Structures are given as structure tokens and as C-alpha cells.
PDB file of C-alpha atoms in Angstrom:
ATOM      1  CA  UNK A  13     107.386 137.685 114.496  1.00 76.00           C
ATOM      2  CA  UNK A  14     105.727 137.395 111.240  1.00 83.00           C
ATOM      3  CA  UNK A  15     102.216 137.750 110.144  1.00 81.00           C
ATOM      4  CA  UNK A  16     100.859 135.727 107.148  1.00 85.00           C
ATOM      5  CA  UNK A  17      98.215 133.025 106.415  1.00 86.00           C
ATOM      6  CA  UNK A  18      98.118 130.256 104.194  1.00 88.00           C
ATOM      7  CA  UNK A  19      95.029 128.120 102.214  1.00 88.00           C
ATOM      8  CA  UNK A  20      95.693 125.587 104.476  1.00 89.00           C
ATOM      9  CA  UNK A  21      96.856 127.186 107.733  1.00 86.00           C
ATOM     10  CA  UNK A  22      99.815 125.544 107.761  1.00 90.00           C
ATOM     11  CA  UNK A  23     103.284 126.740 107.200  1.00 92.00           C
ATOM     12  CA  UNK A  24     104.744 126.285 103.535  1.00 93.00           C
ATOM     13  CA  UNK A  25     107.636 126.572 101.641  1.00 93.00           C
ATOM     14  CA  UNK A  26     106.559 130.459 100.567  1.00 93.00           C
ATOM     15  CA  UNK A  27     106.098 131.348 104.050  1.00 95.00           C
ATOM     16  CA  UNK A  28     109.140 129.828 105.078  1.00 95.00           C
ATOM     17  CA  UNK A  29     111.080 131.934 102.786  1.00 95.00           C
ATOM     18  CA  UNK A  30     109.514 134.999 104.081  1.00 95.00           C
ATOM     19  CA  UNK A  31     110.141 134.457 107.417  1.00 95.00           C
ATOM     20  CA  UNK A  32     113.817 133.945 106.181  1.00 96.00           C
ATOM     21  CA  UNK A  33     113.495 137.469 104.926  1.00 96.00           C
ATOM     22  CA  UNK A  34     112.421 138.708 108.212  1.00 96.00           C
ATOM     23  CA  UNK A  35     115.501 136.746 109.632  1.00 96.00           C
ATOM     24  CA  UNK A  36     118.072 138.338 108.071  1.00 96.00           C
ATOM     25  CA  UNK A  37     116.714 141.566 108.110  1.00 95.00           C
ATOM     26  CA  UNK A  38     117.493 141.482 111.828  1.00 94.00           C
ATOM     27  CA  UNK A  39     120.232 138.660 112.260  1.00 94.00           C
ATOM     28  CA  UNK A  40     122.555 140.440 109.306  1.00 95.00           C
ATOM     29  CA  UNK A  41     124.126 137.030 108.065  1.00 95.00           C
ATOM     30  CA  UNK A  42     126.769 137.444 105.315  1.00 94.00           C
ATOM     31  CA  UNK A  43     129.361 135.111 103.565  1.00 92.00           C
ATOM     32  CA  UNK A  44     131.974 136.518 105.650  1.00 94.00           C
ATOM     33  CA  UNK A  45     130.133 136.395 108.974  1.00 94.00           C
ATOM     34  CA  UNK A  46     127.844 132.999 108.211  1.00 94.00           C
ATOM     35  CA  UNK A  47     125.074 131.824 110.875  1.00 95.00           C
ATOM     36  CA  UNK A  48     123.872 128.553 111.420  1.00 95.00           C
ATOM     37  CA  UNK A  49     119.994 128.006 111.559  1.00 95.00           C
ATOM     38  CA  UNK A  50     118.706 124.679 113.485  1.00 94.00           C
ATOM     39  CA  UNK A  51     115.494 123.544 112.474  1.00 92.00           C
ATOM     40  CA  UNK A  52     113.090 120.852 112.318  1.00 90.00           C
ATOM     41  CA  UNK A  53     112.345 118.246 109.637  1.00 87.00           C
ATOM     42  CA  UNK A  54     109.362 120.077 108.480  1.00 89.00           C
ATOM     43  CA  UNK A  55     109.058 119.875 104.566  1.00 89.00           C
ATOM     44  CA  UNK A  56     108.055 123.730 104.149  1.00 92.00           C
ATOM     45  CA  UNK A  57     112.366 124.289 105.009  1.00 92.00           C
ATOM     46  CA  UNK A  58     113.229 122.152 102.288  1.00 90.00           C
ATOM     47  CA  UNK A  59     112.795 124.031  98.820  1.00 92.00           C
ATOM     48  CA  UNK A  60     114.871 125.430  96.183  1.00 92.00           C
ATOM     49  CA  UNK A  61     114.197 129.143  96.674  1.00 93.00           C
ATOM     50  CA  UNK A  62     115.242 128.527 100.874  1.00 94.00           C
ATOM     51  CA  UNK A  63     117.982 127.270  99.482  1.00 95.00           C
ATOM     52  CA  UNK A  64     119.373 129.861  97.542  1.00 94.00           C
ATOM     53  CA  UNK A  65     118.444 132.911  99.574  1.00 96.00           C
ATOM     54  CA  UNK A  66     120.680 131.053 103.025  1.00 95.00           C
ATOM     55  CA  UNK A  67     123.953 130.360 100.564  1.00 94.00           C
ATOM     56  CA  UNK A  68     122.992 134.184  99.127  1.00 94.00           C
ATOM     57  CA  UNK A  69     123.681 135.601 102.355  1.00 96.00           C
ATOM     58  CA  UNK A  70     125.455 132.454 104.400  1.00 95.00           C
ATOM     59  CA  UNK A  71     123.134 130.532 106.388  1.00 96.00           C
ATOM     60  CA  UNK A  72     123.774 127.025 107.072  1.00 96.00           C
ATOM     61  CA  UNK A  73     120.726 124.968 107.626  1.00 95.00           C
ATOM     62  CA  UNK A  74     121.090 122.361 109.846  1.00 94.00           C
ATOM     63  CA  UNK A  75     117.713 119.597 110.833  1.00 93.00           C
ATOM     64  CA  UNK A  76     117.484 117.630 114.113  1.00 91.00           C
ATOM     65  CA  UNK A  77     116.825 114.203 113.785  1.00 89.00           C
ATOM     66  CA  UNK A  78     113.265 113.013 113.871  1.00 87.00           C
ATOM     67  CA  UNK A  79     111.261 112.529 116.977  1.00 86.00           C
ATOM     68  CA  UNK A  80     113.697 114.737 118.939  1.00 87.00           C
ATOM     69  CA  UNK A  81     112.779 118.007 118.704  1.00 84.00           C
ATOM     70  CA  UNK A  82     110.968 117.419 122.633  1.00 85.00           C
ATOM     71  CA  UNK A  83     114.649 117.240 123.566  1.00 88.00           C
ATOM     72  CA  UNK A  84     116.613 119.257 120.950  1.00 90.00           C
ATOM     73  CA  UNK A  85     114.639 122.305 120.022  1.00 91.00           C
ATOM     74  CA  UNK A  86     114.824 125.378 122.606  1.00 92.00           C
ATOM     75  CA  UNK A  87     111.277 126.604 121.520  1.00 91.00           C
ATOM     76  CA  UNK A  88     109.988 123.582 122.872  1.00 92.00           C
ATOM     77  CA  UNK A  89     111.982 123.629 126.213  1.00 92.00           C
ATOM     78  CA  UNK A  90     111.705 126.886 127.268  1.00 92.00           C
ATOM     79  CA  UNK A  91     109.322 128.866 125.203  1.00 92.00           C
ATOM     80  CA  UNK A  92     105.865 127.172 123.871  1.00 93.00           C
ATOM     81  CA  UNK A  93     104.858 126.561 127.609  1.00 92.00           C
ATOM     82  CA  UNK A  94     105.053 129.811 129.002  1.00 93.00           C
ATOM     83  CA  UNK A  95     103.192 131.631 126.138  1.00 95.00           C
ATOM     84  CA  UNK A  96     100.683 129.300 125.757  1.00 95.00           C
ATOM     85  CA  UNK A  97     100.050 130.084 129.805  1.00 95.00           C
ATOM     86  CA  UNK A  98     100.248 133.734 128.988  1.00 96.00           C
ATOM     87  CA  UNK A  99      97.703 133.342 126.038  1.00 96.00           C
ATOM     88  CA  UNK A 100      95.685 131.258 128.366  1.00 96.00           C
ATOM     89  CA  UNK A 101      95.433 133.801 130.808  1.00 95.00           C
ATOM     90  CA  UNK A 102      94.899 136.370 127.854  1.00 95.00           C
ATOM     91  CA  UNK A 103      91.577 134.488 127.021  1.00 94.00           C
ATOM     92  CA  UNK A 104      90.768 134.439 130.723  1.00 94.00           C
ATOM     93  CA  UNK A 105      91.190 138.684 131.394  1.00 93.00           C
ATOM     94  CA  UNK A 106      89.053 138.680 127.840  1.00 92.00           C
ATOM     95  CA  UNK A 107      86.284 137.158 128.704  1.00 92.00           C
ATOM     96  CA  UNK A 108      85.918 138.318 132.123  1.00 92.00           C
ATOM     97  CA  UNK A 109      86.007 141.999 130.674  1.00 92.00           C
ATOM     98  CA  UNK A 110      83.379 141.235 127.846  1.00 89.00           C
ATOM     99  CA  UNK A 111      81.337 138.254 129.615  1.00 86.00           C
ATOM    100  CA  UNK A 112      78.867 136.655 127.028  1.00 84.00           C
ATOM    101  CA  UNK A 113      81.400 137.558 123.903  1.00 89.00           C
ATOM    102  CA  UNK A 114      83.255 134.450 122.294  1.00 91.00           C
ATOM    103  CA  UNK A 115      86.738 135.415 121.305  1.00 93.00           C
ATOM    104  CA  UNK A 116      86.632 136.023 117.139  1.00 91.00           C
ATOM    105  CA  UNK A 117      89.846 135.991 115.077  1.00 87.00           C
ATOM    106  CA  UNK A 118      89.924 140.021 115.407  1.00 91.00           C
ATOM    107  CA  UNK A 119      90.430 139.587 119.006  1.00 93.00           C
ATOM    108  CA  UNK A 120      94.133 137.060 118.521  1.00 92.00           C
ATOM    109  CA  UNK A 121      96.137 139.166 117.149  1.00 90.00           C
ATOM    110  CA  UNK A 122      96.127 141.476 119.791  1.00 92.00           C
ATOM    111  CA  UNK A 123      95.688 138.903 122.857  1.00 94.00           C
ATOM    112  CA  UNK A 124      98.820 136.947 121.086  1.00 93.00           C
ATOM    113  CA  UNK A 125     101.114 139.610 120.675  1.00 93.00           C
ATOM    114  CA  UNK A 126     100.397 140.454 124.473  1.00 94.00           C
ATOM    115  CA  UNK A 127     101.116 136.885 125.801  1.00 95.00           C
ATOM    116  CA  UNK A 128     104.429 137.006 122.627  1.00 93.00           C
ATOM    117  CA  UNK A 129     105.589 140.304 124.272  1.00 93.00           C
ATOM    118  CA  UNK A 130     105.168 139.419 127.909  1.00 93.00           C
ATOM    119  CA  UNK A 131     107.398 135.664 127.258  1.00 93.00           C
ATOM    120  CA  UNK A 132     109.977 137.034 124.532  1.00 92.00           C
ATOM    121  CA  UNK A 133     113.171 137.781 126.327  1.00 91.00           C
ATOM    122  CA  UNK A 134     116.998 137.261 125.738  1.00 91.00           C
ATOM    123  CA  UNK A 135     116.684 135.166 128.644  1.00 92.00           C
ATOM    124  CA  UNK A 136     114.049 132.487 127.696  1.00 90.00           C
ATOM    125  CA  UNK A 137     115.790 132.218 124.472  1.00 90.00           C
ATOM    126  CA  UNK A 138     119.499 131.842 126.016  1.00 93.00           C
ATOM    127  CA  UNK A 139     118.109 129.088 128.376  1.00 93.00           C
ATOM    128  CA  UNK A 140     116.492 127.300 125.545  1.00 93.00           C
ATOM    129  CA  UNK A 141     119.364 126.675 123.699  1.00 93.00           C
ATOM    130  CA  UNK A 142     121.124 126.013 126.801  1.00 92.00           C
ATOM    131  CA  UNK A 143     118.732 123.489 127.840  1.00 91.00           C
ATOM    132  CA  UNK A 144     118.660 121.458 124.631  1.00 91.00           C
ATOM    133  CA  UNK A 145     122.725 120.947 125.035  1.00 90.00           C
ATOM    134  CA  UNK A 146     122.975 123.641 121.834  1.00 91.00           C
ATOM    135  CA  UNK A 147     125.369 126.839 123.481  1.00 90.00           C
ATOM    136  CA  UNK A 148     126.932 125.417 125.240  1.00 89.00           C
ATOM    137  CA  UNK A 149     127.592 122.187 123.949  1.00 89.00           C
ATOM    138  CA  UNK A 150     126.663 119.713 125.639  1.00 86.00           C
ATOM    139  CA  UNK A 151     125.657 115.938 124.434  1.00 82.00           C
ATOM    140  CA  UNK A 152     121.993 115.285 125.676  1.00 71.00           C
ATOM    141  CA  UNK A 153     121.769 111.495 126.977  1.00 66.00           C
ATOM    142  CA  UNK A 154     118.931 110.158 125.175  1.00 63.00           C
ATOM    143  CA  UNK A 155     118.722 106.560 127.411  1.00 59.00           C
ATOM    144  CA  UNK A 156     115.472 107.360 128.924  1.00 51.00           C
ATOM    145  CA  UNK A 157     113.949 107.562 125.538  1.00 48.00           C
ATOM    146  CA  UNK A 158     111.722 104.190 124.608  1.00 47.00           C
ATOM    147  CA  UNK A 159     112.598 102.877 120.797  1.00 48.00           C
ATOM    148  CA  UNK A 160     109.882 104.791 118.501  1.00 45.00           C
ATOM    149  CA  UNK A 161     106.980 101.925 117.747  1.00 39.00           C
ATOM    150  CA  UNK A 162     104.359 102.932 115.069  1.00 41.00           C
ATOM    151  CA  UNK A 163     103.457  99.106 113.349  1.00 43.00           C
ATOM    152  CA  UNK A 164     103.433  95.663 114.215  1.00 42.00           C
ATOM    153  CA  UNK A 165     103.210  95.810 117.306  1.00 43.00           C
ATOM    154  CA  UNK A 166     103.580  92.471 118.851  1.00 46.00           C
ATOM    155  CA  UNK A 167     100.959  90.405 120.691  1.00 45.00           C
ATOM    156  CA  UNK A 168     100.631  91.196 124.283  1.00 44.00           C
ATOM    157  CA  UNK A 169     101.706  88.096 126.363  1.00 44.00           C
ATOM    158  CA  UNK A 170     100.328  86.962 129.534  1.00 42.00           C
ATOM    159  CA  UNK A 171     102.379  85.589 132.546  1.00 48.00           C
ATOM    160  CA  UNK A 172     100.061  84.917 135.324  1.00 43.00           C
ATOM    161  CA  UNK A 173     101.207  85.021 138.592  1.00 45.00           C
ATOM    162  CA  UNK A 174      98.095  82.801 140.084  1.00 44.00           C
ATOM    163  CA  UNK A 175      97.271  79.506 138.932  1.00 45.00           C
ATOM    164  CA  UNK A 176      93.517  78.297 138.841  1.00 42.00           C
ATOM    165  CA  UNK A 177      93.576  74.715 140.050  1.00 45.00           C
ATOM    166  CA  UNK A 178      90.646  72.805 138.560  1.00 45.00           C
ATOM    167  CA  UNK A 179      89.420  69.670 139.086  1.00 46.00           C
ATOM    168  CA  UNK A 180      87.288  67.127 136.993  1.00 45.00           C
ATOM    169  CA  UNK A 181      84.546  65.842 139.418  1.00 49.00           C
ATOM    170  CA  UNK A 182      81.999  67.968 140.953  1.00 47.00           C
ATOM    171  CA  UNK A 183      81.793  68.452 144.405  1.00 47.00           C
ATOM    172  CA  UNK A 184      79.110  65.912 146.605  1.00 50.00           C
ATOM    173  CA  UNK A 185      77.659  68.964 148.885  1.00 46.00           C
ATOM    174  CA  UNK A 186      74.730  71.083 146.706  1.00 45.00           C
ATOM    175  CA  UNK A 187      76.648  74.028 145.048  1.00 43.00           C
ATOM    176  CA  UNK A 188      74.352  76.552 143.962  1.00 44.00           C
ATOM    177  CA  UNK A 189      70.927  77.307 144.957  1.00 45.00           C
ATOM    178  CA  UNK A 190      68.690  78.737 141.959  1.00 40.00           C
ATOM    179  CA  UNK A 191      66.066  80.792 142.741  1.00 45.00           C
ATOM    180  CA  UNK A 192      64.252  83.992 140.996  1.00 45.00           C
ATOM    181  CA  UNK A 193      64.346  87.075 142.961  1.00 41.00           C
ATOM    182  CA  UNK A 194      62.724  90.971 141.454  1.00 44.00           C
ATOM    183  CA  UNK A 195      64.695  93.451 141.378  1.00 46.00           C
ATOM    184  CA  UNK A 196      63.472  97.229 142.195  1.00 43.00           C
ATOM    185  CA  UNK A 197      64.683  98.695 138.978  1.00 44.00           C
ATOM    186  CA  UNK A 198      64.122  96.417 136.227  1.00 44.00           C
ATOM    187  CA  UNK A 199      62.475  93.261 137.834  1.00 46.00           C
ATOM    188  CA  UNK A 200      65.147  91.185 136.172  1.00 43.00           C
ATOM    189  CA  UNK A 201      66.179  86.909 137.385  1.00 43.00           C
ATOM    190  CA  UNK A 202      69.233  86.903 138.476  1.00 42.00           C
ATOM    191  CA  UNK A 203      71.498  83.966 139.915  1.00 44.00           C
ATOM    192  CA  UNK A 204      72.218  83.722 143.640  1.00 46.00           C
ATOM    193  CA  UNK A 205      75.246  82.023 144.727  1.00 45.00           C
ATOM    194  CA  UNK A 206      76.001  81.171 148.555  1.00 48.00           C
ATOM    195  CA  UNK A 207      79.304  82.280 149.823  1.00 49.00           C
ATOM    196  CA  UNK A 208      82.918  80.428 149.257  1.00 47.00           C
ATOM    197  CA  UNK A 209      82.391  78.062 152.060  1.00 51.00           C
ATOM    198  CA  UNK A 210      78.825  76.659 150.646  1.00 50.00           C
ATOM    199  CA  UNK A 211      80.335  76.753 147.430  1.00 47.00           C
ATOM    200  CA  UNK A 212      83.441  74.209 148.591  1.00 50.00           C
ATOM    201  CA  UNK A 213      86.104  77.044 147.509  1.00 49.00           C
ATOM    202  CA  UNK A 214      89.220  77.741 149.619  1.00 52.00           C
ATOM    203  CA  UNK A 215      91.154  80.591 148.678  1.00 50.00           C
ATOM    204  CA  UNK A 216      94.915  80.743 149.794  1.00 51.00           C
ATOM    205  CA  UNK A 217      97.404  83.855 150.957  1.00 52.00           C
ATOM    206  CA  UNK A 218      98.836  83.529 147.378  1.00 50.00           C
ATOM    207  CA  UNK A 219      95.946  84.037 145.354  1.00 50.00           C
ATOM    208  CA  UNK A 220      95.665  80.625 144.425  1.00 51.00           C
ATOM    209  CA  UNK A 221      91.768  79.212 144.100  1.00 50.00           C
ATOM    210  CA  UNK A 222      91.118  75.765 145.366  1.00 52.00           C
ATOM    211  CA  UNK A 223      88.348  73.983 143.965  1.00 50.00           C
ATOM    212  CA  UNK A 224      87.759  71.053 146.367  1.00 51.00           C
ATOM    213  CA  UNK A 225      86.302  67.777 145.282  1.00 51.00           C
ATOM    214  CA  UNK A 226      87.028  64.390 145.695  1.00 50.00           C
ATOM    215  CA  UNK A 227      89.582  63.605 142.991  1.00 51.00           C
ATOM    216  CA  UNK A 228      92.531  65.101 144.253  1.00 50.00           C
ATOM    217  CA  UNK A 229      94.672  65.665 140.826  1.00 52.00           C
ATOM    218  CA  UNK A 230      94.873  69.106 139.692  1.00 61.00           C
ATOM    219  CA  UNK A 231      96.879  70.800 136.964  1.00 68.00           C
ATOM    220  CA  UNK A 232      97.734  74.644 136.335  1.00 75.00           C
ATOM    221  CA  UNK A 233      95.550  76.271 133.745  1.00 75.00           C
ATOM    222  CA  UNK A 234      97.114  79.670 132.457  1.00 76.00           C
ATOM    223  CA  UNK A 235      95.316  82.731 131.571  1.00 72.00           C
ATOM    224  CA  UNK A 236      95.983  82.289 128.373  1.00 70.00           C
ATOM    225  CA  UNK A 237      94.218  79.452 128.082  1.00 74.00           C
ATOM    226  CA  UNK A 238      90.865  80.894 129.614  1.00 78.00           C
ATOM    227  CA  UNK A 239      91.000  84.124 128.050  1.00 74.00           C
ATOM    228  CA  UNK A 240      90.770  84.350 124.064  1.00 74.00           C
ATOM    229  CA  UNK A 241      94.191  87.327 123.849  1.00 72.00           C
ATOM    230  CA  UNK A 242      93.274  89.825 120.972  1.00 74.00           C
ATOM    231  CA  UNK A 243      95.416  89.876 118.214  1.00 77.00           C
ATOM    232  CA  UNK A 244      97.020  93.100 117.470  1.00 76.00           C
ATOM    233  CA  UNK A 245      97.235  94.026 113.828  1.00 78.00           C
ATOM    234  CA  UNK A 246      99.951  95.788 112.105  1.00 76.00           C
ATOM    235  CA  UNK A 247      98.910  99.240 111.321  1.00 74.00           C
ATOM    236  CA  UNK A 248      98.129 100.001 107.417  1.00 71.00           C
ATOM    237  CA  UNK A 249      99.386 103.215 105.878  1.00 68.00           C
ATOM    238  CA  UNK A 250      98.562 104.351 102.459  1.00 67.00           C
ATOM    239  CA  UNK A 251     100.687 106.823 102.050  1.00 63.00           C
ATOM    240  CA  UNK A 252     104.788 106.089 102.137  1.00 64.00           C
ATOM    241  CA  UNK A 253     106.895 108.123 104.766  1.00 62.00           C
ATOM    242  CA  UNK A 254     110.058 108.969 103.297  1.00 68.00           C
ATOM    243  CA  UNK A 255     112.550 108.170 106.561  1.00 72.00           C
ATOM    244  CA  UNK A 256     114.818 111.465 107.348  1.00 77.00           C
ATOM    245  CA  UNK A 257     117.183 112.192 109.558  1.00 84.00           C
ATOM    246  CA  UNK A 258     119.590 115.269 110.691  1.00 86.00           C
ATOM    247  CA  UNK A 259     120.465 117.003 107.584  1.00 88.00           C
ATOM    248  CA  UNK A 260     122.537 120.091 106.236  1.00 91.00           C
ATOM    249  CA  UNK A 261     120.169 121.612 104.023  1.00 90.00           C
ATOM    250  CA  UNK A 262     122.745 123.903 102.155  1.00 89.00           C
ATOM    251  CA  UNK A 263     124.934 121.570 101.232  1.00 90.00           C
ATOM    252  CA  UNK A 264     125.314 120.635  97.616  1.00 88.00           C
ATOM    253  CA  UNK A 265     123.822 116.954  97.534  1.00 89.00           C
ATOM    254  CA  UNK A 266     120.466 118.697  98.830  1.00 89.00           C
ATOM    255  CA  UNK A 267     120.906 121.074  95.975  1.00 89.00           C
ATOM    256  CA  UNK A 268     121.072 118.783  93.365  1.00 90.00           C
ATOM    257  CA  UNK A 269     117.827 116.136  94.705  1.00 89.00           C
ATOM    258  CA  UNK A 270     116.301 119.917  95.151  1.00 89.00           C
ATOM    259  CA  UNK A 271     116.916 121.084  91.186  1.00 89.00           C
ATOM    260  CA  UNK A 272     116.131 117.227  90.213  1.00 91.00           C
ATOM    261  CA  UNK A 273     112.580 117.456  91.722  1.00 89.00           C
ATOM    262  CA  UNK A 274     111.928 121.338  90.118  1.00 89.00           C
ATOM    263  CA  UNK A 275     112.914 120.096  87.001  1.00 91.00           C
ATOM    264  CA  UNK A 276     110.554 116.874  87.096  1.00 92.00           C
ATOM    265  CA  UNK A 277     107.861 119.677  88.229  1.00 90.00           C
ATOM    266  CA  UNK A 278     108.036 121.654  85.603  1.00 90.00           C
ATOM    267  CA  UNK A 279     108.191 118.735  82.789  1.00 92.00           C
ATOM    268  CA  UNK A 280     105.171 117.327  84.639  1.00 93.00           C
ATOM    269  CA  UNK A 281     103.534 120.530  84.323  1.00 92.00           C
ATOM    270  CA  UNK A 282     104.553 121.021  80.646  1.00 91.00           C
ATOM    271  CA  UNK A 283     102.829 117.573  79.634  1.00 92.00           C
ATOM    272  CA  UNK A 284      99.876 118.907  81.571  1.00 93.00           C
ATOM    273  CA  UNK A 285     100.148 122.196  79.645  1.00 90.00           C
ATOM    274  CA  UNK A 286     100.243 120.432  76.043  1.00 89.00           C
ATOM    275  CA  UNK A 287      97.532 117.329  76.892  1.00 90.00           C
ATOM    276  CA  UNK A 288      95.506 120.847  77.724  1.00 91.00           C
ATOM    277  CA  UNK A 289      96.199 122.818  74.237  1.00 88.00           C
ATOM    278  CA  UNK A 290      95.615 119.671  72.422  1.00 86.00           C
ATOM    279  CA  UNK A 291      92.578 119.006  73.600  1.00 88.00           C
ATOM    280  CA  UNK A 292      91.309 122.187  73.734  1.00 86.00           C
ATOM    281  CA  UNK A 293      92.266 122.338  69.416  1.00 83.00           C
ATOM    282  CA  UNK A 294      90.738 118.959  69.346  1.00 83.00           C
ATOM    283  CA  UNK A 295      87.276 120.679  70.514  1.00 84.00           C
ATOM    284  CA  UNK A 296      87.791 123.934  68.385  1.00 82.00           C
ATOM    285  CA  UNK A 297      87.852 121.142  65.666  1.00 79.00           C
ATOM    286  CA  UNK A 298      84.858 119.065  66.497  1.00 77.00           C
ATOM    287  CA  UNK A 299      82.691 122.119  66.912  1.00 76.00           C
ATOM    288  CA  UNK A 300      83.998 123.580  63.343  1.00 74.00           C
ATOM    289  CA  UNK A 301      82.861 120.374  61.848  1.00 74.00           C
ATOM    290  CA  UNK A 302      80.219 119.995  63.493  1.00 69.00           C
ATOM    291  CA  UNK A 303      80.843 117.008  65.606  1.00 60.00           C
ATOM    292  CA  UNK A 304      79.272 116.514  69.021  1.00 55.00           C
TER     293      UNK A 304
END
């Protein structure tokens, strides 16, 4: 386990490659002896620097495809729920010990590494990769998973099972019977209506509503047709999400879109570097001759 912290408290691409340090300080990967390392499609794996410390000492990268790390990753199988119970019951013991104290961030490094300790075991960590179909193979069936649905989602339709029979002349019999009645709480009028029988309704085993009356042609009116249905609006997203997908991060095409997008950093950064000078001589300039 390795200790840092970042500005935004996220993993990045200079953590990564210090926990990659960490890694092969203990796993002892070599050119001769290679090791493959599964990971997720999180961007903080993808960099240059990764990339040559793994083919410096032979790791091959590999990335699960998106959206399947619930099935694929062991950490997530067999390992995040158990230490997140342990550190739950970590916070528990602490505040029952110090009652009235809220837990600071002096007091997680210690209740983590408890609830790390107490779940890290060859065990847990064989039957994760067993579970995900990893060692030993074994293909995961992924038929119970629903298609991934972000945008445009389609309009929700309506089939109605009951049909509301409704009739164009009122019945003869009175229907209603208005009257104004207080309420206890808020003295509001309200509308009393009799029951089904005054009202000339007949309701049927199937749900159907009669509406009786002396013109005896109905027709079926759909829900649809009552009801206004909302309509659902394809999500908007600013910001463009490049699509990825399971990917060897060693291998050389990644290397070259890798060295493509340093070198497009650093001429960006150059142009920034020289707009910068030049204006800066610009001012120098002005305040020599005296321009505001």
C-alpha cells in the first residue's frame, strides 16, 4: 500500500507511476521473467513515463473493457466489500471509545491500515482473480448484463390493459350532489360524490369501467389519449467522451499516440512560453518610452 495525496484527491498519472515503483519493488518483474498487470481504463495508467518504466522492467499492461470492471476486476469482487465493512466497524469501535469526538484525517490512517491489515490475505486476493474468470481462465457470460443506455432514451409507451368505455349522453338519474361542507383543519369546500351505484357506474372483474347511459355505443379510449406522456429528452454533454475499450498499453501503437500527444504538449507550451517573453519585452518597452 502506498501513501500519497494529490491537488485534487484523485489518482494521476505521477502517482500511478509511483505506485508502479512500489510494484516492482515487491513483484521483481524483469524482461526475462515479464508480468502482466490488468487494469482499468482510468486515464492516470495511460502516460508516457508508465510506459517506459513497465517495458524497462517487462510489464505488460493490459485494460478491461469499459463498464466491466463490476465483473472483471478481483478488487471489486472480493476485496472493496469486506474492507469497507472492516473500516465501517473501525469508525464504530472509534467513536464508542472517544464518544463526542468526530473522526479527523489524523485518525484514517491508522483506522485504515487496521481494516487494510485485517482483509489483506493471499486468500481474498486468489479468490478475486478466480472469481472474475482471470486464474483460472474462465470466460465470464455477460447475458445478464442490460445494453449500456446514457442518451436518447426513447419515449416511454403505454399499453393499457383496461379500457375506459365512455359514452356521449349523460345519464337521466341526478349524478352528483354539490354541497359545502368545513373541514376541521383548514375549513376548505370540497366536492361530495355519492357512491358508484348513485353515480350510474358499474365496474367489471376485468377492470373495465362502465359508464351507463342511454346511448349504448361506446368506443375504447387509451391511456394515451387521457394522459399528456412526457417527452424524454436526449441528454446534452459538453464535453466529448473519447470511446475505449480493452487495450495493451505497452504495445507500440500506444507508444507512438503517447509521444504524439507529449510532443503537441510541449509545442503548446513553447508558444505559451514565447506569447509570454514577447509580451513581457513589449511592456519593458512601453514603460521605457513612456507609454501607458
Amino acid at each position: 500500500m502506498v501513501g500519497a495525496v494529490s491537488g485534487s484527491g484523485w489518482i494521476n498519472e505521477s502517482l500511478f507511476v509511483d505506485w508502479l515503483h512500489h510494484f516492482i519493488s515487491y513483484a521483481k518483474p524483469s524482461k526475462v521473467d515479464s508480468i502482466l498487470l490488468i487494469l482499468n481504463n482510468h486515464e492516470s495508467h495511460i502516460s508516457l513515463d508508465a510506459f517506459s518504466l513497465c517495458k524497462e522492467h517487462g510489464i505488460i499492461m493490459l485494460t478491461l473493457p469499459p463498464h466491466t470492471s463490476h465483473k472483471l476486476q478481483p478488487l471489486d469482487l472480493t476485496y472493496f466489500g469486506p474492507i469497507k465493512t472492516a473500516y465501517n466497524q473501525e469508525c464504530e469501535n472509534h467513536m464508542a471509545d472517544r464518544f463526542g469526538q468526530p473522526i479527523t484525517q489524523y485518525d484514517i490512517v491508522e483506522m485504515f491500515t487496521n481494516s487494510f491489515n485485517r482483509c489483506s490475505n493471499l486468500e481474498n486476493a486468489a479468490s478475486g482473480f478466480r472469481s472474475a474468470g482471470i486464474y483460472p481462465l474462465r470466460p465470464i457470460e455477460f447475458d445478464s448484463i442490460q445494453p449500456y443506455i446514457s442518451q436518447n432514451t426513447p419515449q416511454a409507451t403505454i399499453n393499457p390493459t383496461q379500457n375506459i368505455h365512455k359514452n356521449t349522453q349523460p345519464p337521466d338519474n341526478q349524478v352528483t350532489d354539490f354541497h359545502q361542507i368545513s373541514d376541521a383543519h383548514n375549513h376548505a369546500d370540497i366536492t361530495q360524490v355519492h357512491s358508484l351505484e348513485d353515480l350510474g357506474v358499474q365496474a367489471s372483474d376485468t377492470g373495465s369501467v362502465n359508464l351507463q347511459s342511454d346511448d349504448t355505443r361506446t368506443h375504447a379510449v387509451s391511456l394515451s389519449e387521457i394522459v399528456e406522456l412526457p417527452i424524454i429528452r436526449p441528454k446534452i454533454t459538453k464535453r466529448k467522451i473519447r470511446k475505449k475499450k480493452s487495450t495493451i498499453l505497452t504495445s507500440t501503437l500506444i507508444k507512438d499516440q503517447l509521444e504524439e500527444k507529449e510532443n503537441r504538449t510541449r509545442a503548446k507550451a513553447e508558444e505559451i512560453k514565447k506569447a509570454n517573453e514577447k509580451n513581457a519585452k513589449k511592456r519593458i518597452s512601453n514603460k521605457k518610452n513612456g507609454v501607458q
